[in-house]
Short mmCIF file of C-alpha atoms in Angstrom, two decimals:
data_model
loop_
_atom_site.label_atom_id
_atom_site.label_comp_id
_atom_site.label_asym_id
_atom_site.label_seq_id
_atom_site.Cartn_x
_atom_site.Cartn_y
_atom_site.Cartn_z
CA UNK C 1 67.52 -52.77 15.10
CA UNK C 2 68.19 -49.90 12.35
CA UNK C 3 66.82 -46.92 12.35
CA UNK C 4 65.21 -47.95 9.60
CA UNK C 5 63.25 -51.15 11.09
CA UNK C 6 61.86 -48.24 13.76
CA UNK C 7 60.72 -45.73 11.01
CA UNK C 8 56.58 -46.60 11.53
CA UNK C 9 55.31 -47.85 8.31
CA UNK C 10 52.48 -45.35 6.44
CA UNK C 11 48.58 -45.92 7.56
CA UNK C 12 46.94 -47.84 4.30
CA UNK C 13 43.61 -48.44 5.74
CA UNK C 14 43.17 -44.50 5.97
CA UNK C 15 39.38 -43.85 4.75
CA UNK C 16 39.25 -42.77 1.52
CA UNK C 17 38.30 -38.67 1.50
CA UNK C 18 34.67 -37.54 0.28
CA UNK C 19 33.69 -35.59 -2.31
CA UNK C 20 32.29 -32.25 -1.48
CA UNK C 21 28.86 -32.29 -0.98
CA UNK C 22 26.73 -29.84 -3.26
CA UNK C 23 26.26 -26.44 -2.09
CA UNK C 24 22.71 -26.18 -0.57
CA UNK C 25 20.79 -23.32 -2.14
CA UNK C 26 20.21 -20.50 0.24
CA UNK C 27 16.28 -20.83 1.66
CA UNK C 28 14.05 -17.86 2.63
CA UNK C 29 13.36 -18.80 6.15
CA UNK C 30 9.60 -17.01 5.93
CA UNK C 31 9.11 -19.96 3.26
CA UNK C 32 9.83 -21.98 5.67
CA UNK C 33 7.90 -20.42 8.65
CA UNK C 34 4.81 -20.69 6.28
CA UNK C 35 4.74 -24.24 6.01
CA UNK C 36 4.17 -24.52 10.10
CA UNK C 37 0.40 -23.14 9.45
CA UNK C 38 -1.05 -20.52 11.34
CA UNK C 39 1.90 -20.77 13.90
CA UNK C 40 4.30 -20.29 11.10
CA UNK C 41 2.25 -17.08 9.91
CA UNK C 42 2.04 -15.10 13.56
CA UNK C 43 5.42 -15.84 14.06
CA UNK C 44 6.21 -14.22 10.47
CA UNK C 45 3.73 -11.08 11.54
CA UNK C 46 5.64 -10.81 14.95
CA UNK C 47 8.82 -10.77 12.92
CA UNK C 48 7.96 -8.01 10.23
CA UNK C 49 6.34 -6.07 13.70
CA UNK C 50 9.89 -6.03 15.31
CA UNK C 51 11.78 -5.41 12.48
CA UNK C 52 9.75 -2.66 10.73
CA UNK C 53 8.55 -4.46 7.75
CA UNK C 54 4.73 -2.68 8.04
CA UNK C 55 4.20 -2.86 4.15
CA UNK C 56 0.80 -1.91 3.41
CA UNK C 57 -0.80 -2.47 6.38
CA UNK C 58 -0.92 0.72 8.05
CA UNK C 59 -2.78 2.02 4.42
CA UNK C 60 -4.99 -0.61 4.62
CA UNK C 61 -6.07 -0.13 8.31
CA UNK C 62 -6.24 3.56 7.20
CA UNK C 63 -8.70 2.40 4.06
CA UNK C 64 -11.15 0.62 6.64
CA UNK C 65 -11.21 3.46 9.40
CA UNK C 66 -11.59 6.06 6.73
CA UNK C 67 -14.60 3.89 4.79
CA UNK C 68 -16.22 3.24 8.61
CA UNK C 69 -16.12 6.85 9.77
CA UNK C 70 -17.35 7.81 6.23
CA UNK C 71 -20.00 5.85 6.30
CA UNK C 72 -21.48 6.19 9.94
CA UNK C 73 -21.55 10.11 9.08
CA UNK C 74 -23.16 10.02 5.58
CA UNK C 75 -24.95 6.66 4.40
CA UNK C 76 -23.76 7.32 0.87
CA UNK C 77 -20.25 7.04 1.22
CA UNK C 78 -20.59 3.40 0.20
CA UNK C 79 -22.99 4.04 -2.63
CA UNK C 80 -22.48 2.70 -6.58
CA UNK C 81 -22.21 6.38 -7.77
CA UNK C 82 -19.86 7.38 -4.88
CA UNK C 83 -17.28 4.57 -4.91
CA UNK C 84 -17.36 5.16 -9.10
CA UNK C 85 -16.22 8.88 -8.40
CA UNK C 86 -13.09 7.77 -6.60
CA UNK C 87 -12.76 5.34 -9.31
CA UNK C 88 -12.76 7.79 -11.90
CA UNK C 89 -10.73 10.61 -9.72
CA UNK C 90 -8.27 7.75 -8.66
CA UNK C 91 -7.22 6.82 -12.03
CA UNK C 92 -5.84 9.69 -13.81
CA UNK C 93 -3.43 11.36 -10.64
CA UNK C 94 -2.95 7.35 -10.29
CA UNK C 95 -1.61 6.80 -13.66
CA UNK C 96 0.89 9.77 -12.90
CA UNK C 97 1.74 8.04 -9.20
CA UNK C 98 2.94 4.97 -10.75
CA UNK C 99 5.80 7.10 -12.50
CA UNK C 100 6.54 8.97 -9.01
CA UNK C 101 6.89 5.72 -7.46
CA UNK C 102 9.76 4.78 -10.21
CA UNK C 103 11.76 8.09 -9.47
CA UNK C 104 11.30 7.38 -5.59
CA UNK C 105 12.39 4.03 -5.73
CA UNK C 106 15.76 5.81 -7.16
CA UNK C 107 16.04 7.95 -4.16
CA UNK C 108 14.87 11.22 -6.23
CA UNK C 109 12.29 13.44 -6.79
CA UNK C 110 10.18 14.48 -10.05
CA UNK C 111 8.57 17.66 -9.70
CA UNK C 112 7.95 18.40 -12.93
CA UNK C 113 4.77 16.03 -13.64
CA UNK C 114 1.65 18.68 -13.04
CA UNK C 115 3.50 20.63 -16.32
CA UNK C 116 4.28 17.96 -18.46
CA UNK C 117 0.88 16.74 -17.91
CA UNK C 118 -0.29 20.06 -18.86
CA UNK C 119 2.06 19.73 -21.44
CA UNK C 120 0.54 16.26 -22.84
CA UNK C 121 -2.58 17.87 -22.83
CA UNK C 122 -2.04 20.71 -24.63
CA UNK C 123 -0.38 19.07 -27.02
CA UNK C 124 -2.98 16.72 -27.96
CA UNK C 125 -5.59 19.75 -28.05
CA UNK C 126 -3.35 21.86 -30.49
CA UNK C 127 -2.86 18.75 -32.69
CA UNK C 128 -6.13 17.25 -32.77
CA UNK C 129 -8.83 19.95 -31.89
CA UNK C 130 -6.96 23.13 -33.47
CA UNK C 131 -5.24 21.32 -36.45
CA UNK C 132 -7.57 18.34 -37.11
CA UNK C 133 -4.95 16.04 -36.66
CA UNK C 134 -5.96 12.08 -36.25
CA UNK C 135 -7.49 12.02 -32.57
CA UNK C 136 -5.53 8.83 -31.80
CA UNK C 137 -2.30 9.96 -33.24
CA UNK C 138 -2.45 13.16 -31.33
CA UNK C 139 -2.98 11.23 -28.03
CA UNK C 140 -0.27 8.62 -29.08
CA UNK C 141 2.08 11.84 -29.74
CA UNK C 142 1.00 13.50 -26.74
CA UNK C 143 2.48 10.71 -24.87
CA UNK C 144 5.40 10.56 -26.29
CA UNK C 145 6.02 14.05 -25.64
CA UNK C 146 6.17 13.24 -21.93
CA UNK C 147 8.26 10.90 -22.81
CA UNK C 148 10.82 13.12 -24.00
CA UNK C 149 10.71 15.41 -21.64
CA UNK C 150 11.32 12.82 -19.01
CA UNK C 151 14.31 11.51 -20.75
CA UNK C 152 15.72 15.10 -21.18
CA UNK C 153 15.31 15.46 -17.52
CA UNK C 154 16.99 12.09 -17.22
CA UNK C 155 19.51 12.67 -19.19
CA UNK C 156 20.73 16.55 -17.59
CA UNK C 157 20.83 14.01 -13.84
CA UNK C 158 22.42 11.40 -14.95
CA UNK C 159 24.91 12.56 -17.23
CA UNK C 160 25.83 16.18 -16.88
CA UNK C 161 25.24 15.95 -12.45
CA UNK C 162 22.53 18.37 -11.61
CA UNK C 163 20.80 17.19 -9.05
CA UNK C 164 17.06 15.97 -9.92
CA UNK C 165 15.68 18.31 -8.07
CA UNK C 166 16.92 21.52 -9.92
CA UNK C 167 16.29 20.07 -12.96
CA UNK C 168 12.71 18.63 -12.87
CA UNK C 169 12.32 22.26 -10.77
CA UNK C 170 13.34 24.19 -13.99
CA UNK C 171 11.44 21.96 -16.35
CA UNK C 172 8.47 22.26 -13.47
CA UNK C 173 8.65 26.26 -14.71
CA UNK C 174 9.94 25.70 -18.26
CA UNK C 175 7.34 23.49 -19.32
CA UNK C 176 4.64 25.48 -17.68
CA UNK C 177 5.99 28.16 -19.79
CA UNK C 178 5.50 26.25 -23.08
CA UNK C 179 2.33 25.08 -22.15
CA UNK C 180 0.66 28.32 -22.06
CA UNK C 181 2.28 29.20 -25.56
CA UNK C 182 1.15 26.56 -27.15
CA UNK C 183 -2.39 27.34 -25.75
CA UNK C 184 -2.28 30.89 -27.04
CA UNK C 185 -4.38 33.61 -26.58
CA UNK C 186 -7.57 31.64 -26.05
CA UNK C 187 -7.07 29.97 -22.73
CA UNK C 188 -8.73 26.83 -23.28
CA UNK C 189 -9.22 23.90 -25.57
CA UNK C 190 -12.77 21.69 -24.97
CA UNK C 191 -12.70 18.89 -25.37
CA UNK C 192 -14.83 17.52 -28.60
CA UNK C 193 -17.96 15.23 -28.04
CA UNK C 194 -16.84 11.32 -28.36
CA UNK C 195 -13.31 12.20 -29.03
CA UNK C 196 -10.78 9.49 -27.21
CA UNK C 197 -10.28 11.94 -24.02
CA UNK C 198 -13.49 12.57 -23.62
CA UNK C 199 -14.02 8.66 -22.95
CA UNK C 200 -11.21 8.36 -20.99
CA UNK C 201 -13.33 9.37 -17.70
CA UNK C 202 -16.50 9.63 -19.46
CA UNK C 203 -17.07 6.02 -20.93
CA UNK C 204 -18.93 3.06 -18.90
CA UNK C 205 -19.46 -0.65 -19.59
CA UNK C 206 -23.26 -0.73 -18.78
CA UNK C 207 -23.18 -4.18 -19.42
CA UNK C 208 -22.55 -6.53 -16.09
CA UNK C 209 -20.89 -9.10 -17.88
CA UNK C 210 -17.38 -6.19 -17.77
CA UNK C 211 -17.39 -5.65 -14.47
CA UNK C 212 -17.96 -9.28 -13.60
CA UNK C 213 -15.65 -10.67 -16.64
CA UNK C 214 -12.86 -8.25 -15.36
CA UNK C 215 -13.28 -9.31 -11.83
CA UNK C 216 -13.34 -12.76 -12.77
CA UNK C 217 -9.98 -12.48 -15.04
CA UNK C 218 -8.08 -10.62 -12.31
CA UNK C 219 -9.08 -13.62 -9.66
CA UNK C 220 -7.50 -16.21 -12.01
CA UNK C 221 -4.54 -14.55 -13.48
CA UNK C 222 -3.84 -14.00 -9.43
CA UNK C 223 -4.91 -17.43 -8.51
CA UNK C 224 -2.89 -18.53 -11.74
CA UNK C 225 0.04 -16.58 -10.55
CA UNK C 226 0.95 -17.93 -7.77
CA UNK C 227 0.60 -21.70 -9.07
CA UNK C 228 2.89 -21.12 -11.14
CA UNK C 229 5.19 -19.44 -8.62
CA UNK C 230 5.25 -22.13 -6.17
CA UNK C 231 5.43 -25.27 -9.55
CA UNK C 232 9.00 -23.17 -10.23
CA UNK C 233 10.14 -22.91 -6.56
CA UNK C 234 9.04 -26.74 -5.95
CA UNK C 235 11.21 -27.74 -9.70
CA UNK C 236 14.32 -25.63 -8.31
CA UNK C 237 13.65 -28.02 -4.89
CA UNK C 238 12.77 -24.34 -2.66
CA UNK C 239 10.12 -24.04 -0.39
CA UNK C 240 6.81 -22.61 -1.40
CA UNK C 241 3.84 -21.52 -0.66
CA UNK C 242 1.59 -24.00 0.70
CA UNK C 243 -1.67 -24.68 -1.24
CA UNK C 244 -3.89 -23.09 2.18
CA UNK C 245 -2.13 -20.09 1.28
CA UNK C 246 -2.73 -20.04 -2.13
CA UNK C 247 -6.24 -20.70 -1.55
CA UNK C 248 -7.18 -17.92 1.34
CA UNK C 249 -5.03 -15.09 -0.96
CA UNK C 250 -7.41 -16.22 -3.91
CA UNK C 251 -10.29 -16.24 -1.80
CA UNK C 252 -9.62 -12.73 -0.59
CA UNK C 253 -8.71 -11.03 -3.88
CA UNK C 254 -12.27 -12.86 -4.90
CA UNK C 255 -14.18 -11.17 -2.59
CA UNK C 256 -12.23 -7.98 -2.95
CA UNK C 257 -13.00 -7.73 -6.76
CA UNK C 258 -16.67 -9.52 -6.61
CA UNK C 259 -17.24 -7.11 -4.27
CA UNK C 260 -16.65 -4.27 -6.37
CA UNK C 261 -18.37 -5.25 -9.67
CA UNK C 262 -21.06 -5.87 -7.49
CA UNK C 263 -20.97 -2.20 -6.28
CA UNK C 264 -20.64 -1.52 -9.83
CA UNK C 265 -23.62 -3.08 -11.36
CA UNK C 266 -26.29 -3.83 -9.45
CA UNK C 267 -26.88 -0.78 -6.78
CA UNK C 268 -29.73 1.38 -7.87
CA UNK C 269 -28.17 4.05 -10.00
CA UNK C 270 -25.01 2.38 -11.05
CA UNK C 271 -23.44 3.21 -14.34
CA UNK C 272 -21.06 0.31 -14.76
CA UNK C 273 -17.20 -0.17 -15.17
CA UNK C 274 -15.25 2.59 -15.50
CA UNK C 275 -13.08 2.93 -18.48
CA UNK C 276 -10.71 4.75 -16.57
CA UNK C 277 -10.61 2.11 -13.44
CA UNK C 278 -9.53 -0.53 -16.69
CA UNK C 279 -7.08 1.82 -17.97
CA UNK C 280 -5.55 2.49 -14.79
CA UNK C 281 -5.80 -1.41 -13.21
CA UNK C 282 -3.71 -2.41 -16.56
CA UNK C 283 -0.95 0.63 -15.92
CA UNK C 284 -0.52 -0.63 -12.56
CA UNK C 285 -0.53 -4.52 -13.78
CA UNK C 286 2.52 -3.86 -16.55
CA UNK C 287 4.32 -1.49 -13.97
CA UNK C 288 4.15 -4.02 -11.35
CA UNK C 289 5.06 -6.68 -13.94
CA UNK C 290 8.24 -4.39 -14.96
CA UNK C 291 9.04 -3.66 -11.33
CA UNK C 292 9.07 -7.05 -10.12
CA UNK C 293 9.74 -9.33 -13.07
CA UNK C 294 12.30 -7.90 -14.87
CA UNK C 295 16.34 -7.64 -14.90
CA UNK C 296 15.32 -3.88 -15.58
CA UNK C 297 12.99 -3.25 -12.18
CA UNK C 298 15.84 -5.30 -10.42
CA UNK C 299 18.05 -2.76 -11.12
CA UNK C 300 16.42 0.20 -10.67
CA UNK C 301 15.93 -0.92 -6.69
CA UNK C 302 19.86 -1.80 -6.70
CA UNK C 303 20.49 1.80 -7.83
CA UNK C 304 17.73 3.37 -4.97
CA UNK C 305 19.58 1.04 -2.41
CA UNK C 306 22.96 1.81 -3.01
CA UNK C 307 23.75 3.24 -6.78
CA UNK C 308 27.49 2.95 -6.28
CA UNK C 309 27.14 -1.18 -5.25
CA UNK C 310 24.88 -1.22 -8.55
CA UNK C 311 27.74 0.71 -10.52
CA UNK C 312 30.31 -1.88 -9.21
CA UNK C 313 27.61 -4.95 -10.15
CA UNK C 314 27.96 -3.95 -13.90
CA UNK C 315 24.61 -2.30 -13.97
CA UNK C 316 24.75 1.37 -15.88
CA UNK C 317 23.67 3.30 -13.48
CA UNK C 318 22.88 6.30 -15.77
CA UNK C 319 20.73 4.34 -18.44
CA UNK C 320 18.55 3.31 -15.49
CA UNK C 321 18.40 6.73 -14.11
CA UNK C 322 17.30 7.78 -17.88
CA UNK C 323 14.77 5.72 -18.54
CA UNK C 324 13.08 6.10 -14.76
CA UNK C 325 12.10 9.65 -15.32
CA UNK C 326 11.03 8.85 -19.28
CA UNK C 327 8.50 6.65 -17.80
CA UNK C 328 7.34 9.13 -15.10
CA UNK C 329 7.54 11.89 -17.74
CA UNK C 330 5.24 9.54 -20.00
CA UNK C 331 2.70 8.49 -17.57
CA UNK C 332 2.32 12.21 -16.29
CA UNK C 333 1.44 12.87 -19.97
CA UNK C 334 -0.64 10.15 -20.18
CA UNK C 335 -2.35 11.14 -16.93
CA UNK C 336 -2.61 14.91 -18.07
CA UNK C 337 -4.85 13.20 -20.72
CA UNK C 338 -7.21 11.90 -18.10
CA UNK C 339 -7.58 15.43 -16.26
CA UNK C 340 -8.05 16.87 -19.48
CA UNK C 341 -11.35 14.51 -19.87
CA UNK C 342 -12.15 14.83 -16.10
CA UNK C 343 -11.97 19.23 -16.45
CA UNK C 344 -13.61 19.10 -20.34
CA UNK C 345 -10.66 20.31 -22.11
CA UNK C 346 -7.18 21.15 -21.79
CA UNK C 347 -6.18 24.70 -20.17
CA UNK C 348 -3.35 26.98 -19.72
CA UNK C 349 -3.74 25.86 -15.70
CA UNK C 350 -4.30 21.84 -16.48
CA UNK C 351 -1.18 20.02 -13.98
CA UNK C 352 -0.99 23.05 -11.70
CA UNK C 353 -2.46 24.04 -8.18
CA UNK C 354 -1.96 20.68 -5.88
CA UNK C 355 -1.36 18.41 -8.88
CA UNK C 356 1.96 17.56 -7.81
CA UNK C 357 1.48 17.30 -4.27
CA UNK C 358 -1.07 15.00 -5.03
CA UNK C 359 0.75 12.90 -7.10
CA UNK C 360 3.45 13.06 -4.47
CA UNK C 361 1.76 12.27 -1.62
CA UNK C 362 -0.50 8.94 -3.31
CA UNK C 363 2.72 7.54 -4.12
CA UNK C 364 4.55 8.14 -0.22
CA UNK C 365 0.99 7.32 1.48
CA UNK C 366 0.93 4.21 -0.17
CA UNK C 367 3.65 3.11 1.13
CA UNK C 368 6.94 3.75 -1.07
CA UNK C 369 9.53 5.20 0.78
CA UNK C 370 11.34 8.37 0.21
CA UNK C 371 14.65 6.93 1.23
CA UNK C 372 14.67 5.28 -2.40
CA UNK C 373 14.77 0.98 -2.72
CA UNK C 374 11.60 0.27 -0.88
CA UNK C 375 8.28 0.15 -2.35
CA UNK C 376 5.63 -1.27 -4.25
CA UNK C 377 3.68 -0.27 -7.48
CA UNK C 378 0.58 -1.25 -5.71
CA UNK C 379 1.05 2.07 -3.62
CA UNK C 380 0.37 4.55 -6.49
CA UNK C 381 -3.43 3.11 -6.12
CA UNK C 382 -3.80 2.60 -2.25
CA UNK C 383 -2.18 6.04 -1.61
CA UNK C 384 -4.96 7.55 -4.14
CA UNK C 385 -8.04 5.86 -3.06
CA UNK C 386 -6.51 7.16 0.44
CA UNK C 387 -6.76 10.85 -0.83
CA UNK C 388 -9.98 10.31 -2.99
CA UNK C 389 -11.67 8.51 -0.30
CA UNK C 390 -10.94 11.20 1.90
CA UNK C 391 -11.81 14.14 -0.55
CA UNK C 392 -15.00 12.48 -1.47
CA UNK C 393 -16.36 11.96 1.97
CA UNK C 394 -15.36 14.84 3.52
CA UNK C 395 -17.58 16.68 -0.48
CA UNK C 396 -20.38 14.36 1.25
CA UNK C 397 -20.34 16.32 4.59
CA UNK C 398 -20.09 19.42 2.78
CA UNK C 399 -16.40 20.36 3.90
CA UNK C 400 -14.60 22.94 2.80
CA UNK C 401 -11.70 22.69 0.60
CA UNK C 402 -9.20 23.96 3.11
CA UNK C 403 -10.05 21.27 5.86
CA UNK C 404 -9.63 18.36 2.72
CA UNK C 405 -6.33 20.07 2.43
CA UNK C 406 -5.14 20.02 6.38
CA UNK C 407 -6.47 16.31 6.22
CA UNK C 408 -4.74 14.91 3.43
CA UNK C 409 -1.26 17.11 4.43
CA UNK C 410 -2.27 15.15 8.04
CA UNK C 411 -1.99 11.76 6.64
CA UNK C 412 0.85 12.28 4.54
CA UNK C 413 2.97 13.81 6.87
CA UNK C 414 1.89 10.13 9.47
CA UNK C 415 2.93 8.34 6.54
CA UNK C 416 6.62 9.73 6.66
CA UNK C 417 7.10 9.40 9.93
CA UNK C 418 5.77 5.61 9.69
CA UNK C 419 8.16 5.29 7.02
CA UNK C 420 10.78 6.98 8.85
CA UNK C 421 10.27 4.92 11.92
CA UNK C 422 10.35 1.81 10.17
CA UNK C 423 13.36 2.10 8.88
CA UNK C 424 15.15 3.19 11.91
CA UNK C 425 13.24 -0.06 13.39
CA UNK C 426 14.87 -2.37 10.36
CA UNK C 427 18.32 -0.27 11.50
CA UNK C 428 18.22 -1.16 14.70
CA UNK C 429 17.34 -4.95 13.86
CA UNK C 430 20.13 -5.30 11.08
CA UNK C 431 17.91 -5.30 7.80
CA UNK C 432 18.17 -2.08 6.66
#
């Protein structure tokens, strides 16, 4: 037999090969941990536990302990007029925490905001009290002052290399400087009866129907929200949020804001809704919106992770950088506006003493960490009804000033080390 009659003949009834199957999209295993109930949910708790993920829960616990102590020592704590004074003190060092959270979220520091929001105010005195200038163009200038002065900061970190914190230092005493010459020899600037600032912290919806009609607005746009979350997640075929879920988070935010029109209206001796509680509530809504929702808050938490990852991804790392500390530079003015109304007029001193700190510590007591890339908008309000809360009941008990001071430096120095902690904990566990 040849060689050739030996050579084995080819296989022909080899199965034919398979396509490739279609990727599978990555899946967020807590998605899928939710959908096992109320097993799924402590076994997502114990996860965040081990791994460091508090979020806002340590501010929240603090919340309840603080409004419990509080309470048991003075009965008024809880009162309509006393819950719409930290509404009204909240809002304006608020407004100016929402920018601080931007810069932190970079990894940097602003601590220039207590002068340009002496700055914003003394601008819109000069222009519209002194020179008769239109009062809403003098407030819309105002703000765009801080603005500028952010984006000048901005612009000497990003692009020329000093580090934020010598330059928002210098324009901390530069702008202080200016402020007092443009106040001249006077001093101070009151603030005119029924101008805009004065309604800023001075204005109230008597009529229930705000309070309620707010309330009710912010339950469905939440409720609405996350519908429309979980349609999207469902049409790209990933897991979402079961409807319990949706339900309970609505119910809670219900009772949260029912609670506090409530408060609001009906007590004896309640005024209403705020103005400045509205104001503030619809910073914090289009901040969170920007933050969360947008290519542009994407990237500013890829630059506070790791800004030379975010260079390589194509992002410019230096336009984000800019227009972080214009919006903290325009918020701070925009918040100088509200202390303005809260003090009755703009002074040479408006956006100094513990401004800043202030600012500061709402922001890191909320929750957003110094480290930069972790952090929520959310924290510019629960870190400030944190420091109001505390200022206001220990005013009740007649405390001095000094003792509101050791407090609040108390809490924000257990809010870095929780922060500090945690991420050692998500370090040690491989998410960091």
């Amino acid at each position: 037999m040849s060689d050739l009659a030996k050579t084995p003949k080819p296989a022909t009834d080899t199965p034919p090969v398979e396509e490739s199957a279609a990727p599978v999209p990555a899946v967020d295993p807590r998605l899928l941990i939710r959908e096992e109930g109320l097993a799924g949910y402590w076994t997502e708790f114990k996860r965040k536990m081990r791994g460091g993920e508090l979020g806002s829960l340590p501010v929240v616990i603090g919340l309840i302990v603080i409004a419990i102590i509080f309470q048991a020592k003075n009965d008024h704590f809880l009162d309509a007029s006393s819950l719409a004074n930290i509404a009204v003190f909240t809002s304006g060092l608020g407004i100016m925490a929402v920018g601080i959270v931007f810069v932190l979220l970079l990894g940097e520091i602003d601590l220039s905001v207590g002068s340009v929001a002496g700055m914003g105010a003394a601008v819109w005195a000069v222009l519209s009290v002194t020179h008769g200038l239109n009062d809403w163009l003098a407030v819309f200038i105002a703000i765009a002052t801080g603005l500028v002065i952010g984006a000048v900061h901005g612009f000497f970190f990003a692009k020329i290399g000093v580090p934020a914190f010598v330059v928002t230092l210098a324009g901390f005493l530069g702008w202080s400087g200016v402020q007092i010459w443009l106040m001249g020899g006077e001093g101070s600037i009151n603030t005119p009866e029924g101008s805009v600032v004065e309604d800023l912290t001075g204005h109230f919806f008597a009529e229930k129907a705000a309070a309620y009609g707010l309330a009710a607005v912010a339950i469905i746009a939440y409720a609405g929200s996350l519908l429309l979350d979980s349609r999207r997640r469902k049409a790209a075929g990933l897991p979402s949020r079961p409807v319990s879920e949706i339900v309970l988070r609505t119910v809670v935010v219900a009772v949260l804001a029912g609670g506090a029109a409530y408060e609001l209206n009906e007590p004896v001796g309640a005024r209403g809704l705020p103005l400045a509680l509205v104001l503030f509530l619809a910073v914090l809504v289009v901040a969170d919106f920007v933050a969360r929702r947008t290519t542009f808050g994407r990237q500013v938490f890829a630059v506070g992770g790791n800004a030379e990852a975010a260079r390589r991804a194509g992002i410019s790392v230096d336009r984000v950088r800019i227009t972080v500390f214009a919006i903290s530079g325009m918020l701070a003015a925009f918040g100088g506006l509200f202390i303005a109304s809260q003090s009755g007029g703009a002074t040479k001193s408006l956006g100094g003493g513990n401004t800043l700190m202030m600012v500061i510590a709402a922001a890191v007591i909320g929750g957003t960490s110094l480290f930069g890339g972790r952090g929520k908008v959310w924290s510019a309000l629960l870190g400030m009804l944190v420091i109001q809360s505390i200022q206001q009941g220990l005013n009740l008990l007649g405390m001095a000033s000094e003792i509101q001071y050791m407090i609040t430096g108390a809490v924000l120095l257990a809010a870095v080390v929780i922060d500090s902690v945690s991420r050692r904990t998500q370090k040690s566990a491989g998410r960091a």
